[in-house]
Tab-separated table of C-alpha atoms in Angstrom:
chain	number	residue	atom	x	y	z
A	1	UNK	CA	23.485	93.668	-140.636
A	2	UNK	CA	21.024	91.146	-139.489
A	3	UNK	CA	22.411	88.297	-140.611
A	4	UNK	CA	20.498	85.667	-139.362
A	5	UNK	CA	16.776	87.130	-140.304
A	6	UNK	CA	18.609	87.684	-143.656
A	7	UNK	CA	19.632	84.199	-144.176
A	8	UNK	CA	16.475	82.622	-142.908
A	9	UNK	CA	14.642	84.922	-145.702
A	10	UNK	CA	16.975	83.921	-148.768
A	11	UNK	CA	16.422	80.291	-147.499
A	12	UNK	CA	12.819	80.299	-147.558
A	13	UNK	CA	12.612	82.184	-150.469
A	14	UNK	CA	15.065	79.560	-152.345
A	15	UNK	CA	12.772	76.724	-150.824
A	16	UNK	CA	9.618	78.575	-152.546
A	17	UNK	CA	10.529	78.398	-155.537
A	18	UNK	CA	11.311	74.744	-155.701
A	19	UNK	CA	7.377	74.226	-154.366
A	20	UNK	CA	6.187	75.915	-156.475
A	21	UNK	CA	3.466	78.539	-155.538
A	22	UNK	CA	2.687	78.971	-151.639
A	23	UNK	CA	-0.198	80.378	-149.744
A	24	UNK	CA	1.155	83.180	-147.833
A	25	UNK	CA	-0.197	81.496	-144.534
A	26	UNK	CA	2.279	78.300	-145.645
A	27	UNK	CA	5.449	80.774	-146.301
A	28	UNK	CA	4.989	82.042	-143.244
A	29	UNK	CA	4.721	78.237	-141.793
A	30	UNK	CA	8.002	77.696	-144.042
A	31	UNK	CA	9.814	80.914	-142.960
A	32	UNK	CA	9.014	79.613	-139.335
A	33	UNK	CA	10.797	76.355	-139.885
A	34	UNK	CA	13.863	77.937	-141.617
A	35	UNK	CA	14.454	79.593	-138.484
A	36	UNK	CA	13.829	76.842	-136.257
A	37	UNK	CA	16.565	75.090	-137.955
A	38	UNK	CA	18.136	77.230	-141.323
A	39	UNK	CA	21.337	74.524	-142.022
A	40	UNK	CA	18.446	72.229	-142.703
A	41	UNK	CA	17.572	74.303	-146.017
A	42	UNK	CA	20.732	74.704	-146.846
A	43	UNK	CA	21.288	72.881	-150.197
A	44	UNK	CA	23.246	75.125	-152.572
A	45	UNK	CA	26.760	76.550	-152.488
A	46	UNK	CA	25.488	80.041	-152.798
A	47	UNK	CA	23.716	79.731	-149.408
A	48	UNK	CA	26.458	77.495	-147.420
A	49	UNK	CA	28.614	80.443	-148.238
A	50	UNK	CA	26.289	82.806	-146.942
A	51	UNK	CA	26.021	80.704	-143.776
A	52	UNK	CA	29.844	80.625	-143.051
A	53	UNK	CA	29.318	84.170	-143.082
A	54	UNK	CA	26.165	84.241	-140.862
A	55	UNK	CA	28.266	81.912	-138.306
A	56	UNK	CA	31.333	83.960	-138.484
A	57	UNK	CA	29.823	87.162	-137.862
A	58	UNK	CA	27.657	85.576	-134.877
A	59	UNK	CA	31.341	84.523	-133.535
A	60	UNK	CA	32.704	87.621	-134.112
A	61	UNK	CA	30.044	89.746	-131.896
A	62	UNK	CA	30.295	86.929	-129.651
A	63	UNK	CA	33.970	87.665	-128.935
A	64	UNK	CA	33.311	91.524	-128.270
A	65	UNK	CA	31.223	90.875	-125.276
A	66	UNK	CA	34.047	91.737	-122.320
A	67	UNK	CA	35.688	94.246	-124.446
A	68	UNK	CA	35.248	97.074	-121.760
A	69	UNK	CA	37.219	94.767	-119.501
A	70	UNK	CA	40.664	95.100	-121.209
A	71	UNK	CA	43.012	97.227	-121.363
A	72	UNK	CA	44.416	98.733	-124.465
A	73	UNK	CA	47.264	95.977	-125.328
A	74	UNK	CA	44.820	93.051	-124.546
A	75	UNK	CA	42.381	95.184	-126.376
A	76	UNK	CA	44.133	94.834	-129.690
A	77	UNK	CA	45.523	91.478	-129.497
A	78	UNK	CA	42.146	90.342	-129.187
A	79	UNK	CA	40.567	92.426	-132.357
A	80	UNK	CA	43.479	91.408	-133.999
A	81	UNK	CA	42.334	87.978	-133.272
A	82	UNK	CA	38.908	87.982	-134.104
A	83	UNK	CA	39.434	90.066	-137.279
A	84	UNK	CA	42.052	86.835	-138.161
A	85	UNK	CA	39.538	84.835	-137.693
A	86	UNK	CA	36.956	86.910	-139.449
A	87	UNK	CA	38.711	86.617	-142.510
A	88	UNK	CA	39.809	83.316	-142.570
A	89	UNK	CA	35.556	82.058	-142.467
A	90	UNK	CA	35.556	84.767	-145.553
A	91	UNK	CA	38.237	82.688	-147.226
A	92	UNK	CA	36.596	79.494	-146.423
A	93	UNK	CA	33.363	80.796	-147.860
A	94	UNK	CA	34.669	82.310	-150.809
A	95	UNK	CA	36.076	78.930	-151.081
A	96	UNK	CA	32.692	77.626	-151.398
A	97	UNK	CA	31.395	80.289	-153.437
A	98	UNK	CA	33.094	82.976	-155.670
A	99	UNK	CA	30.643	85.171	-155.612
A	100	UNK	CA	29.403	85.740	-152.007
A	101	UNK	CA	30.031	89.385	-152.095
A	102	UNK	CA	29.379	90.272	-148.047
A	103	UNK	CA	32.573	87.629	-147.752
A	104	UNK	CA	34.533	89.742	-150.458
A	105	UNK	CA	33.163	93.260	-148.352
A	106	UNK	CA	34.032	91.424	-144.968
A	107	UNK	CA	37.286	90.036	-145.378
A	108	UNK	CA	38.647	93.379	-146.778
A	109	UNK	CA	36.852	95.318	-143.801
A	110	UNK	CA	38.792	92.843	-141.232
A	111	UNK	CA	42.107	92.761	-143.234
A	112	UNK	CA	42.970	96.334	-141.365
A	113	UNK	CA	44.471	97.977	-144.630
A	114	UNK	CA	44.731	101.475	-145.319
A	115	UNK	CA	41.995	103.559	-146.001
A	116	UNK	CA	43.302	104.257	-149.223
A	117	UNK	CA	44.071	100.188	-150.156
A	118	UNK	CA	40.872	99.564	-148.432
A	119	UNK	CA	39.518	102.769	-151.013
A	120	UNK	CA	40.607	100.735	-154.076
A	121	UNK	CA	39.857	97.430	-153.466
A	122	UNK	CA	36.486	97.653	-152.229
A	123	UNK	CA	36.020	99.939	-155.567
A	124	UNK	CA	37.315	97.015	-158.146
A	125	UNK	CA	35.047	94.711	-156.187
A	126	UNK	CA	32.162	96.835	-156.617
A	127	UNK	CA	33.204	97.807	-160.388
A	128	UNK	CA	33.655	94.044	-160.834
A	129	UNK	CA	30.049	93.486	-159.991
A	130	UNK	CA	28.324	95.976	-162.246
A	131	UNK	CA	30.492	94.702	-165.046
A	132	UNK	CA	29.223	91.240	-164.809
A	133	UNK	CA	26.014	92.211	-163.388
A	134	UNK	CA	24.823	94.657	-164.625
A	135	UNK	CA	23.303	98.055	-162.070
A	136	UNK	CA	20.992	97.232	-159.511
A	137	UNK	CA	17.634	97.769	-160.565
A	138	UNK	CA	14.839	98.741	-158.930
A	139	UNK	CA	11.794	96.405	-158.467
A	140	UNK	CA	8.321	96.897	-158.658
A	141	UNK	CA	7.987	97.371	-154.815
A	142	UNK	CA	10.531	100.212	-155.380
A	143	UNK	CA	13.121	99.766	-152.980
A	144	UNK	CA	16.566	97.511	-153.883
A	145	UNK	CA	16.358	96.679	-150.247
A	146	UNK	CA	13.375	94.930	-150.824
A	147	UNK	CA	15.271	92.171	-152.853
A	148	UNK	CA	17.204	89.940	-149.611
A	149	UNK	CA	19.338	88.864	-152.436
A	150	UNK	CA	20.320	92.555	-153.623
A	151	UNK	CA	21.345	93.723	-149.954
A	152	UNK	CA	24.725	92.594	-150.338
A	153	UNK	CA	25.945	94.725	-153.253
A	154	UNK	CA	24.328	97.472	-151.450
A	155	UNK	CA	26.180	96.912	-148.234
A	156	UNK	CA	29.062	97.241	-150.694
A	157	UNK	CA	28.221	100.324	-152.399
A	158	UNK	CA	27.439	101.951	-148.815
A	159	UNK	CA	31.072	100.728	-147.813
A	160	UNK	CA	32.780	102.024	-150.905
A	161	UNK	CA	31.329	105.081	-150.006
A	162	UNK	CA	32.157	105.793	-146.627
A	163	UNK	CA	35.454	105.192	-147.088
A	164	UNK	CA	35.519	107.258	-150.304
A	165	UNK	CA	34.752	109.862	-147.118
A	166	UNK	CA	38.005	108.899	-145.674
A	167	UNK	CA	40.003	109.083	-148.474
A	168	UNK	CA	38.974	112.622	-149.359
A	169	UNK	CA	37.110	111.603	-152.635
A	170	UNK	CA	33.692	113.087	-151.245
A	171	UNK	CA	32.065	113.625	-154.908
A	172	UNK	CA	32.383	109.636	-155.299
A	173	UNK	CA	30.696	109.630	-151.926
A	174	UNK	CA	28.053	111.913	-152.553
A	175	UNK	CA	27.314	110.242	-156.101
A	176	UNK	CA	27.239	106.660	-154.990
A	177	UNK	CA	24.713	107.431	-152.286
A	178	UNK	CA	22.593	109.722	-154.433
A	179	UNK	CA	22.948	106.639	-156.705
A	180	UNK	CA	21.493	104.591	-153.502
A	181	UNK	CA	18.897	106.657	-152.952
A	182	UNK	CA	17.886	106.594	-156.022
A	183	UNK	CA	17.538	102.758	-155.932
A	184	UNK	CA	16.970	101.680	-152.483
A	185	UNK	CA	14.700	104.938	-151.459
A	186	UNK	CA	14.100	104.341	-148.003
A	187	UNK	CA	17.227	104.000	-147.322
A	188	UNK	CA	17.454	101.125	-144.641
A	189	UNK	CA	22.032	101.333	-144.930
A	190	UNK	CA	21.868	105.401	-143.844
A	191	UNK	CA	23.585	106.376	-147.365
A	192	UNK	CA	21.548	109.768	-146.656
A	193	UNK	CA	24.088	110.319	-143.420
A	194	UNK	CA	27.492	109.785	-145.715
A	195	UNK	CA	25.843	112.017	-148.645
A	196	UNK	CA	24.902	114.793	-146.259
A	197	UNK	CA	28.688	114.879	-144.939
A	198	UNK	CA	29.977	114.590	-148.308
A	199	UNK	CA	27.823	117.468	-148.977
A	200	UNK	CA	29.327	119.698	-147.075
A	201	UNK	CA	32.686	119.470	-147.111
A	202	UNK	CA	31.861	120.362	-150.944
A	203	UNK	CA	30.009	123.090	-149.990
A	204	UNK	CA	27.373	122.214	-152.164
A	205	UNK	CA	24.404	124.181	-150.459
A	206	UNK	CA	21.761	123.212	-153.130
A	207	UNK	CA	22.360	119.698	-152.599
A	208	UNK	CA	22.370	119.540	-148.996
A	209	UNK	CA	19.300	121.358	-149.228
A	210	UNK	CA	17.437	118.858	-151.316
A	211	UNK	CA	18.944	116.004	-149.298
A	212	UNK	CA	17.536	117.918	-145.898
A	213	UNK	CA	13.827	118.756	-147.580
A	214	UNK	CA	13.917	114.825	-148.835
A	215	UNK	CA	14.110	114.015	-145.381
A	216	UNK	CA	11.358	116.176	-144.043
A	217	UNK	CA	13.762	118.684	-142.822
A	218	UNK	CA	13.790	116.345	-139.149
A	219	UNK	CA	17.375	116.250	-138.971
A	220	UNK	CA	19.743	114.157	-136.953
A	221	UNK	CA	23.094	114.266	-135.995
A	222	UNK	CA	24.616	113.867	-139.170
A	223	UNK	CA	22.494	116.611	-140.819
A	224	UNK	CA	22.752	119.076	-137.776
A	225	UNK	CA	26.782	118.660	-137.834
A	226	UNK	CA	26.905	119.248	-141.930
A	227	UNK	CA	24.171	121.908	-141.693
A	228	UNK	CA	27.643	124.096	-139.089
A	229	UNK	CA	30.402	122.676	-141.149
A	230	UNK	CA	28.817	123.818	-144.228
A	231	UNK	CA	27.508	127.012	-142.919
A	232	UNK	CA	31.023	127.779	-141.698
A	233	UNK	CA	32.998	126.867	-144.984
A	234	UNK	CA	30.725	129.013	-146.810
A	235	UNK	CA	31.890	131.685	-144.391
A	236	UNK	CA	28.279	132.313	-143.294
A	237	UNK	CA	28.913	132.283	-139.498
A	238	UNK	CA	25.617	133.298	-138.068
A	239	UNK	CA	24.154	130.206	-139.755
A	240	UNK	CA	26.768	127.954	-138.788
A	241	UNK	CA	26.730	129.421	-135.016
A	242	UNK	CA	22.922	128.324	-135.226
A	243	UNK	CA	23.423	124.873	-136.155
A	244	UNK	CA	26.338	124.155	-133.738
A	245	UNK	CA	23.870	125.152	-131.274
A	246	UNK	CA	21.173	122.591	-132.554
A	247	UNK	CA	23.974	119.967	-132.973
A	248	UNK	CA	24.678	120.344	-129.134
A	249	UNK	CA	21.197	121.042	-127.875
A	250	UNK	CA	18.943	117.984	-130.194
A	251	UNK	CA	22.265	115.506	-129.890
A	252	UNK	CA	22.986	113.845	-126.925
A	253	UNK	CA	26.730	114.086	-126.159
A	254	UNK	CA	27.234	116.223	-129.396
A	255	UNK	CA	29.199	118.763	-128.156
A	256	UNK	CA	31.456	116.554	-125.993
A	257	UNK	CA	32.250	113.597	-128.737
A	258	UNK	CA	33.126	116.640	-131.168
A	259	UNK	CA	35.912	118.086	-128.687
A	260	UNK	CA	36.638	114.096	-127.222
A	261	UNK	CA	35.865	111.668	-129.920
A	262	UNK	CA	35.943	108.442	-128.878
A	263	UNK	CA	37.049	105.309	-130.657
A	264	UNK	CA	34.979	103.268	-133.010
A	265	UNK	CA	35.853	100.147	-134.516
A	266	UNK	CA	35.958	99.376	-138.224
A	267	UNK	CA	31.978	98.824	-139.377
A	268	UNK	CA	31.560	95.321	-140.707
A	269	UNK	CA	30.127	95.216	-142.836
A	270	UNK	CA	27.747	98.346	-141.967
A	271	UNK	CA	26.695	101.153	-139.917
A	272	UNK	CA	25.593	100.001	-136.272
A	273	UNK	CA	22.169	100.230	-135.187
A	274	UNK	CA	21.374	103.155	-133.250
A	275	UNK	CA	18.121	104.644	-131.360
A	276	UNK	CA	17.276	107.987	-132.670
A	277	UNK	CA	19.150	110.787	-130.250
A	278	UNK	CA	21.088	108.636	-128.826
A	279	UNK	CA	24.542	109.392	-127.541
A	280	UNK	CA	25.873	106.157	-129.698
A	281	UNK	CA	23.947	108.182	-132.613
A	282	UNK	CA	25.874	111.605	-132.138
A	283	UNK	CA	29.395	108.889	-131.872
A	284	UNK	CA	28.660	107.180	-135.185
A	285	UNK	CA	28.423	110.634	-136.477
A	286	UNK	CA	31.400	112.089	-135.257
A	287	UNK	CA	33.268	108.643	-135.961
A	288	UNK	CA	32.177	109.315	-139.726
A	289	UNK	CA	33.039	112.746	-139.933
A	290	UNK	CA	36.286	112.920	-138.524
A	291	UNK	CA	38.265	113.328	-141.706
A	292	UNK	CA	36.475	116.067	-142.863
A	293	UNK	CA	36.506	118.361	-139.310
A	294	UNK	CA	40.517	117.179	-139.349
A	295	UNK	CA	40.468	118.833	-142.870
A	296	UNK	CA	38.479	121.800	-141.654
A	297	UNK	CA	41.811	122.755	-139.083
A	298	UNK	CA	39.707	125.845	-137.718
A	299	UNK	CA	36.563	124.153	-137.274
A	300	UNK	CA	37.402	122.652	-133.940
A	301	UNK	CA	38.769	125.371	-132.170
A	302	UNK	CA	36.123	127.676	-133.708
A	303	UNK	CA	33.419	125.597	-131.984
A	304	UNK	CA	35.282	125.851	-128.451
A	305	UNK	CA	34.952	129.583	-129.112
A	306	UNK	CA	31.107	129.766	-129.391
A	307	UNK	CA	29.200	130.852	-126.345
A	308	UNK	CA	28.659	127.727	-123.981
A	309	UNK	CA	29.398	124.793	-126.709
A	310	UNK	CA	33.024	124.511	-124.466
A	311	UNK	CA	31.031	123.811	-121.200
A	312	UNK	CA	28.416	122.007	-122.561
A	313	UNK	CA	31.036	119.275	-123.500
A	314	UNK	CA	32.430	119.971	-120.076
A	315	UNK	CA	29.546	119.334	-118.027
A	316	UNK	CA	28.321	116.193	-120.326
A	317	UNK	CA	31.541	114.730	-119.209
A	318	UNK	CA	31.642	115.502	-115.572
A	319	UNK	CA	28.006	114.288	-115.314
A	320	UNK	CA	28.315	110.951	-117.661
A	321	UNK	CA	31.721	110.029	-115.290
A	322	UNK	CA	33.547	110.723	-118.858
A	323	UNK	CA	37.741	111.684	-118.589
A	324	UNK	CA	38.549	115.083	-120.355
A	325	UNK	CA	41.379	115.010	-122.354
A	326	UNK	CA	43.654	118.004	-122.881
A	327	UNK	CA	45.179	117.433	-125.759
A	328	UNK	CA	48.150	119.926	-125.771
A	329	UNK	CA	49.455	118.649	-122.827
């Protein structure tokens, strides 16, 4: 989430419509001086929420910076911390404004519940919308995402969604992004990756297959890892042997962060940006599809079994100073 282009957008947008009618050569002057200075435009509740938010997620990245440099108790003392302190500004803003909904998605993201509390409450907020809101609809430009104002609920919906993943209700999943899709097309919050997981671990070929062919059949991490778990639940092992070996070939660190996840830290409010290929890429994606590979019990030790996937993880390690884990011992 880019919170601060985000808020200087709403804010000149807001001012806009109190002028009246601008050239687009004088929104852009406006837009210019929003950023310059965006408390200055400040002047309804709706946005001074928004800002508590802006500030408190600015704080909160702020405090990550020497993360690498603790150890694991300091580690969580400090997230526990920050994640306090997270939702206490999402309190204070809510405070200001009921209805600031990336507060209500934040402060339920930092409160550390379980998935499954985490599952329900991020639901009634999102029910709670559309009953007093009505759907998001789609604008003229065609993308939800379009709408600054609209991004929030959609942030929600995303959430919901992944953690419908974790919670084993992957049909919810699959629906709410299709549902995204549908609305916000290009698909800026990556619903496309959670659908294609969801996908198959319901081994619904035909859908994964018009997901895939929507997306020009380019494929990424996410795709190339549902692509072998679906192949392999559908007991079509040639197929899935295939795309294991694209997953570890096209995905930088693939094979290693399938064998040696590594930890990931709660997504607030979304999905982390990523370069294309990258090996932070290939951990987002194994991050997200943990629950499903530790519902698949065979899939793991079926991949250590193909030809070269075991020392491909190997020798990523030993060349990226990684540790290898054994984790029988």
């Amino acid at each position: 989430m880019d919170a601060r282009k985000e808020q200087v957008r709403r804010l000149a947008l807001k001012r806009r419509r109190k002028l009246g009618s601008l050239s687009d050569e004088a929104f852009e002057e406006l837009e210019l001086a929003v950023r310059e200075d965006p408390q200055r435009f400040v002047d309804d509740e709706e946005e001074q929420a928004f800002s508590l938010v802006v500030q408190a997620l600015d704080r909160y990245e702020l405090s990550r910076r020497d993360d690498d440099l603790l150890d694991d108790e300091q580690f969580a003392q400090k997230r526990e911390q920050r994640n306090a302190a997270l939702v206490a500004a999402c309190n204070q803003a809510l405070a200001t404004y009921d209805g600031c909904v990336d507060a209500l998605t934040l402060r339920l993201l930092a409160l550390d519940l379980s998935q499954a509390e985490l599952f329900d409450q991020l639901l009634e907020v999102h029910e709670s919308l559309l009953t007093n809101n009505g759907s998001i609809q789609i604008p003229a430009a065609g993308d939800a995402w379009a709408d600054v104002f609209v991004r929030p609920r959609l942030r929600l919906q995303a959430a919901v969604a992944r953690t419908g993943i974790n919670t084993s209700r992957f049909r919810m999943a699959c629906d709410l992004c299709t549902d995204l899709l549908t609305r916000a097309p290009l698909d800026a919050l990556g619903a496309r990756f959670t659908c294609a997981l969801a996908m198959a671990r319901l081994e619904d070929e035909k859908g994964f297959d018009w997901l895939d062919s929507r997306e020009g059949r380019h494929g990424n991490a996410w795709f190339h890892l549902s692509r072998a778990i679906l192949m392999y639940k559908l007991g079509r092992v040639p197929a899935a042997r295939r795309a294991l070996r694209g997953f570890d070939q096209l995905c930088t660190g693939g094979a290693y962060l399938l064998l040696q996840p590594m930890y990931v830290d709660t997504y607030l409010p979304d999905r982390p940006a990523f370069e294309p290929g990258s090996f932070q890429e290939s951990m987002l994606c194994i991050h997200e599809a943990d629950p499903i590979i530790a519902d698949i019990p065979d899939f793991a030790a079926w991949t250590c079994n193909q030809q070269g996937f075991l020392a491909s993880a190997q020798d990523f390690c030993a060349r990226n100073g990684f540790e290898w884990r054994n984790w029988d011992e």
